[in-house]
Amino acid sequence: MSHAAHGKALNLTLRVWRQKNAQDDGRFADYKVTGISPDMSFLEMLDILNEQLIQKGEEPVAFDHDCREGICGMCSLMINGQAHGPERLTTTCQLHMRKFNDGDTITIEPWRARAFPVICDLVVDRTAFDRIISAGGFVSVNTGQAQDANCLPVSKIDQESALDAAVCIGCGACVAACKNASAMLFVSAKISHLAQLPQGNPERASRVLSMVKQMDEEGFGNCSVTSECQAACPAGISLTHMARMNREYMKATLFSSEGLEAGGAAGGFG
Ligand code: FES
């Protein structure tokens, strides 16, 4: 990827997905933006576009954002066919316009997945992820006061691996990048995080069974291990968490009381 010359303002054509609501068919609209600083973030560039549209009396482009610091996972955009755009390990809000060249046409779309229906323009409904978390992505046992957590011995290797999973920001790039719209990387990060910590142990079996069941019910596709999810993830979540989720799921279906009540290894995921 070539970069814009340092300091040179960019003139760009934006092909933006416009869709009034969930019922609207949607279409691309082309807009020109000029004088864009290479030091601006991608969202600041969209702010400029929206100021122009408002001045002309047109509807601004709806897009999600919150922290603009790479933490919340709200700024979910497909940029030139890549989830979060061309820079690896970077969310849309942390992407800078120096990654583009003067005269570029940039295509901007929402996440495309049946389980993430478009609400308006670039905003999709990602509450399917919330329902998966509600199904079991938490610890409900009493773990004591904050200082008690420091008294629980956890091996350095487990700590590091659990934290590697905990950095998932739930943006949905893994789903958007996957040809099957699979949510396996997201769900595996949540399961792997808690499965490696003593606080997560008591609900370990019920958690993986419930979360996988909810994932299937939401309409996400199966995993065919093309690894696009790992390549697109701005938090660097590894496929190794999916391997751990598979092991957790097999153990839960074959050996836990919840799994045996549900009929052994019935259901599950691909
Ligand atoms: S706006 Fe929060 S991660 Fe981008």
Short mmCIF file of C-alpha atoms and ligand atoms in Angstrom, two decimals:
data_model
loop_
_atom_site.label_atom_id
_atom_site.label_comp_id
_atom_site.label_asym_id
_atom_site.label_seq_id
_atom_site.Cartn_x
_atom_site.Cartn_y
_atom_site.Cartn_z
CA MET A 1 0.00 0.00 0.00
CA SER A 2 1.50 3.28 -1.05
CA HIS A 3 1.06 6.25 1.21
CA ALA A 4 0.10 9.85 0.57
CA ALA A 5 3.04 12.21 0.41
CA HIS A 6 3.60 13.76 3.82
CA GLY A 7 1.46 16.85 4.34
CA LYS A 8 -0.15 16.89 0.89
CA ALA A 9 -3.91 17.32 1.09
CA LEU A 10 -6.01 14.63 -0.58
CA ASN A 11 -8.89 14.99 -3.00
CA LEU A 12 -10.99 11.84 -2.95
CA THR A 13 -14.10 10.25 -4.38
CA LEU A 14 -16.12 8.32 -1.81
CA ARG A 15 -18.51 5.57 -2.96
CA VAL A 16 -20.71 5.27 0.09
CA TRP A 17 -23.51 2.77 0.75
CA ARG A 18 -26.74 4.70 1.41
CA GLN A 19 -29.75 2.87 2.82
CA LYS A 20 -32.64 4.69 4.50
CA ASN A 21 -33.72 1.78 6.69
CA ALA A 22 -33.79 -2.00 6.92
CA GLN A 23 -36.54 -2.22 4.27
CA ASP A 24 -34.79 0.01 1.72
CA ASP A 25 -32.80 -1.81 -1.02
CA GLY A 26 -29.86 0.58 -0.64
CA ARG A 27 -27.47 1.89 -3.28
CA PHE A 28 -24.03 3.47 -3.67
CA ALA A 29 -23.73 7.25 -3.85
CA ASP A 30 -20.58 9.07 -4.99
CA TYR A 31 -19.29 12.12 -3.12
CA LYS A 32 -16.19 14.29 -3.60
CA VAL A 33 -14.20 15.44 -0.59
CA THR A 34 -11.29 17.83 -1.03
CA GLY A 35 -8.43 19.16 1.09
CA ILE A 36 -8.30 16.08 3.35
CA SER A 37 -5.24 16.09 5.59
CA PRO A 38 -3.25 12.81 5.53
CA ASP A 39 -3.10 13.13 9.34
CA MET A 40 -6.87 12.93 9.71
CA SER A 41 -8.45 9.70 10.85
CA PHE A 42 -10.89 7.93 8.53
CA LEU A 43 -13.81 8.94 10.76
CA GLU A 44 -12.70 12.59 10.79
CA MET A 45 -12.75 12.43 6.99
CA LEU A 46 -16.34 11.13 7.19
CA ASP A 47 -17.16 14.00 9.60
CA ILE A 48 -16.00 16.42 6.87
CA LEU A 49 -18.21 14.67 4.33
CA ASN A 50 -21.19 14.95 6.69
CA GLU A 51 -20.56 18.67 7.30
CA GLN A 52 -20.64 19.17 3.52
CA LEU A 53 -23.88 17.18 3.20
CA ILE A 54 -25.56 19.09 6.05
CA GLN A 55 -24.53 22.44 4.50
CA LYS A 56 -26.18 21.32 1.26
CA GLY A 57 -29.34 20.30 3.11
CA GLU A 58 -28.76 16.58 2.46
CA GLU A 59 -28.95 13.68 4.93
CA PRO A 60 -25.57 12.98 6.56
CA VAL A 61 -24.16 9.45 6.29
CA ALA A 62 -25.01 7.38 9.38
CA PHE A 63 -22.01 5.48 10.79
CA ASP A 64 -21.24 4.01 14.19
CA HIS A 65 -18.47 5.17 16.51
CA ASP A 66 -17.93 5.80 20.19
CA CYS A 67 -14.43 5.80 21.69
CA ARG A 68 -12.43 6.61 18.52
CA GLU A 69 -9.51 5.00 20.35
CA GLY A 70 -9.69 1.41 19.08
CA ILE A 71 -11.40 0.13 22.23
CA CYS A 72 -15.16 -0.08 21.79
CA GLY A 73 -15.44 -1.87 18.43
CA MET A 74 -18.24 0.36 17.17
CA CYS A 75 -16.55 1.80 14.06
CA SER A 76 -17.27 -1.17 11.85
CA LEU A 77 -16.79 -0.29 8.19
CA MET A 78 -15.86 -2.28 5.09
CA ILE A 79 -13.32 -0.08 3.27
CA ASN A 80 -12.39 -1.08 -0.28
CA GLY A 81 -13.60 -4.59 0.52
CA GLN A 82 -11.52 -4.96 3.68
CA ALA A 83 -12.95 -4.97 7.20
CA HIS A 84 -11.56 -1.82 8.90
CA GLY A 85 -9.56 -0.98 5.77
CA PRO A 86 -6.03 -1.59 4.54
CA GLU A 87 -3.95 -1.39 7.75
CA ARG A 88 -3.50 -4.59 9.77
CA LEU A 89 -4.36 -4.64 13.49
CA THR A 90 -6.11 -1.29 13.15
CA THR A 91 -9.74 -0.26 13.68
CA THR A 92 -11.42 2.19 11.30
CA CYS A 93 -11.18 4.98 13.88
CA GLN A 94 -7.40 4.47 14.15
CA LEU A 95 -6.90 4.32 10.39
CA HIS A 96 -5.30 7.48 8.98
CA MET A 97 -5.87 9.06 5.60
CA ARG A 98 -2.13 8.84 4.85
CA LYS A 99 -2.89 5.24 3.90
CA PHE A 100 -4.65 6.58 0.80
CA ASN A 101 -3.47 8.54 -2.23
CA ASP A 102 -4.64 11.76 -3.80
CA GLY A 103 -7.27 10.97 -6.44
CA ASP A 104 -8.29 7.62 -4.90
CA THR A 105 -11.85 6.33 -5.03
CA ILE A 106 -12.71 4.72 -1.69
CA THR A 107 -15.66 2.32 -1.42
CA ILE A 108 -17.29 2.32 2.02
CA GLU A 109 -19.87 -0.31 2.98
CA PRO A 110 -21.46 -1.67 6.15
CA TRP A 111 -20.69 -5.16 7.48
CA ARG A 112 -22.49 -7.67 5.25
CA ALA A 113 -23.93 -10.62 7.19
CA ARG A 114 -27.42 -12.04 7.67
CA ALA A 115 -26.98 -11.86 11.44
CA PHE A 116 -25.96 -8.15 11.20
CA PRO A 117 -28.89 -6.51 9.34
CA VAL A 118 -28.35 -2.95 8.10
CA ILE A 119 -30.24 -0.35 10.16
CA CYS A 120 -29.29 2.75 8.17
CA ASP A 121 -26.44 3.54 5.73
CA LEU A 122 -23.28 2.12 7.35
CA VAL A 123 -24.88 1.17 10.69
CA VAL A 124 -25.71 -2.49 11.30
CA ASP A 125 -27.50 -4.21 14.16
CA ARG A 126 -24.84 -6.19 16.05
CA THR A 127 -27.05 -7.15 19.00
CA ALA A 128 -26.61 -10.79 17.97
CA PHE A 129 -23.21 -10.52 19.68
CA ASP A 130 -24.86 -9.11 22.82
CA ARG A 131 -27.24 -12.07 22.93
CA ILE A 132 -24.33 -14.51 22.62
CA ILE A 133 -22.60 -12.80 25.56
CA SER A 134 -25.87 -12.84 27.53
CA ALA A 135 -26.07 -16.60 26.93
CA GLY A 136 -22.92 -17.23 28.98
CA GLY A 137 -20.03 -14.84 28.37
CA PHE A 138 -19.74 -13.78 31.99
CA VAL A 139 -18.89 -15.02 35.49
CA SER A 140 -21.85 -15.15 37.86
CA VAL A 141 -20.12 -16.78 40.86
CA ASN A 142 -19.03 -14.50 43.71
CA THR A 143 -15.35 -13.82 43.13
CA GLY A 144 -14.91 -11.57 46.16
CA GLN A 145 -13.52 -8.04 46.32
CA ALA A 146 -11.14 -6.61 43.73
CA GLN A 147 -8.09 -7.38 45.87
CA ASP A 148 -9.15 -11.04 46.14
CA ALA A 149 -8.51 -11.48 42.43
CA ASN A 150 -4.81 -10.84 43.03
CA CYS A 151 -4.69 -13.71 45.54
CA LEU A 152 -5.79 -16.35 43.03
CA PRO A 153 -2.75 -18.13 41.62
CA VAL A 154 -2.81 -18.24 37.80
CA SER A 155 0.18 -19.45 35.82
CA LYS A 156 1.97 -16.86 33.71
CA ILE A 157 1.20 -18.86 30.53
CA ASP A 158 -2.53 -19.00 31.31
CA GLN A 159 -2.62 -15.31 32.24
CA GLU A 160 -1.01 -14.29 28.97
CA SER A 161 -3.23 -16.55 26.88
CA ALA A 162 -6.42 -15.43 28.67
CA LEU A 163 -5.49 -11.78 28.17
CA ASP A 164 -4.70 -12.40 24.49
CA ALA A 165 -8.33 -13.55 24.17
CA ALA A 166 -9.70 -10.77 26.38
CA VAL A 167 -8.53 -8.05 23.98
CA CYS A 168 -11.36 -8.91 21.55
CA ILE A 169 -13.38 -5.70 21.14
CA GLY A 170 -16.43 -7.43 19.63
CA CYS A 171 -16.42 -5.30 16.47
CA GLY A 172 -17.59 -8.11 14.16
CA ALA A 173 -14.77 -7.76 11.61
CA CYS A 174 -14.29 -11.53 11.84
CA VAL A 175 -17.88 -12.08 10.70
CA ALA A 176 -17.66 -9.44 7.96
CA ALA A 177 -14.42 -10.88 6.57
CA CYS A 178 -15.63 -14.50 6.56
CA LYS A 179 -17.24 -15.85 3.37
CA ASN A 180 -19.59 -17.86 5.63
CA ALA A 181 -20.23 -14.94 8.05
CA SER A 182 -19.05 -17.17 10.88
CA ALA A 183 -18.77 -15.77 14.40
CA MET A 184 -16.43 -18.51 15.62
CA LEU A 185 -13.45 -16.22 16.28
CA PHE A 186 -15.50 -13.82 18.42
CA VAL A 187 -17.21 -16.59 20.41
CA SER A 188 -13.97 -18.52 20.86
CA ALA A 189 -12.20 -15.43 22.23
CA LYS A 190 -14.87 -15.02 24.91
CA ILE A 191 -14.89 -18.73 25.82
CA SER A 192 -11.10 -19.05 25.76
CA HIS A 193 -10.67 -15.98 27.98
CA LEU A 194 -12.82 -17.33 30.82
CA ALA A 195 -11.91 -21.03 30.40
CA GLN A 196 -8.30 -20.26 31.33
CA LEU A 197 -9.04 -18.42 34.55
CA PRO A 198 -10.12 -19.96 37.87
CA GLN A 199 -13.06 -17.51 38.08
CA GLY A 200 -14.47 -18.97 34.87
CA ASN A 201 -14.16 -22.62 35.87
CA PRO A 202 -17.45 -23.31 37.71
CA GLU A 203 -19.58 -22.36 34.65
CA ARG A 204 -17.13 -23.61 32.05
CA ALA A 205 -19.30 -26.38 30.53
CA SER A 206 -22.63 -24.55 30.59
CA ARG A 207 -20.96 -21.43 29.13
CA VAL A 208 -19.60 -23.08 25.99
CA LEU A 209 -22.81 -25.05 25.40
CA SER A 210 -25.05 -21.98 25.77
CA MET A 211 -22.89 -19.60 23.75
CA VAL A 212 -22.45 -22.02 20.84
CA LYS A 213 -26.20 -22.74 20.84
CA GLN A 214 -26.96 -19.00 20.74
CA MET A 215 -24.38 -18.45 17.99
CA ASP A 216 -26.11 -21.07 15.85
CA GLU A 217 -29.57 -19.61 16.56
CA GLU A 218 -28.46 -16.12 15.47
CA GLY A 219 -27.80 -17.36 11.93
CA PHE A 220 -24.02 -17.06 11.73
CA GLY A 221 -22.38 -19.43 9.25
CA ASN A 222 -20.09 -22.35 9.99
CA CYS A 223 -16.30 -22.10 10.03
CA SER A 224 -14.39 -23.53 7.06
CA VAL A 225 -11.00 -22.40 8.41
CA THR A 226 -9.99 -19.96 5.68
CA SER A 227 -8.45 -17.75 8.43
CA GLU A 228 -9.82 -14.51 6.99
CA CYS A 229 -11.20 -13.73 10.45
CA GLN A 230 -7.73 -13.83 11.99
CA ALA A 231 -6.30 -11.67 9.19
CA ALA A 232 -9.05 -9.04 9.59
CA CYS A 233 -9.16 -8.91 13.39
CA PRO A 234 -7.91 -5.51 14.62
CA ALA A 235 -7.14 -7.02 18.04
CA GLY A 236 -4.98 -9.87 16.70
CA ILE A 237 -7.18 -12.69 18.03
CA SER A 238 -5.61 -16.01 17.00
CA LEU A 239 -7.23 -19.14 15.59
CA THR A 240 -5.72 -21.04 18.54
CA HIS A 241 -8.70 -19.80 20.58
CA MET A 242 -11.00 -21.61 18.17
CA ALA A 243 -9.06 -24.82 18.76
CA ARG A 244 -9.53 -24.30 22.51
CA MET A 245 -13.26 -23.65 22.04
CA ASN A 246 -13.58 -26.91 20.07
CA ARG A 247 -11.91 -28.81 22.93
CA GLU A 248 -14.10 -27.05 25.51
CA TYR A 249 -17.20 -27.92 23.51
CA MET A 250 -16.26 -31.59 23.10
CA LYS A 251 -15.46 -31.94 26.80
CA ALA A 252 -18.73 -30.24 27.76
CA THR A 253 -20.90 -32.38 25.47
CA LEU A 254 -19.26 -35.68 26.43
CA PHE A 255 -18.49 -35.29 30.11
CA SER A 256 -20.59 -32.57 31.74
CA SER A 257 -24.05 -33.11 33.23
CA GLU A 258 -25.40 -30.27 31.03
CA GLY A 259 -23.98 -31.87 27.89
CA LEU A 260 -25.24 -35.35 28.74
CA GLU A 261 -28.72 -33.96 29.51
CA ALA A 262 -28.71 -32.30 26.07
CA GLY A 263 -27.98 -35.67 24.44
CA GLY A 264 -24.19 -35.87 24.26
CA ALA A 265 -22.45 -34.37 21.22
CA ALA A 266 -25.70 -33.29 19.56
CA GLY A 267 -25.84 -29.97 17.66
CA GLY A 268 -22.65 -27.96 17.76
CA PHE A 269 -20.76 -26.11 15.08
CA GLY A 270 -18.76 -26.70 11.95
S1 FES B 1 -14.85 4.02 17.67
FE1 FES B 1 -14.34 2.65 19.30
S2 FES B 1 -13.04 1.19 18.35
FE2 FES B 1 -13.38 2.66 16.79
#
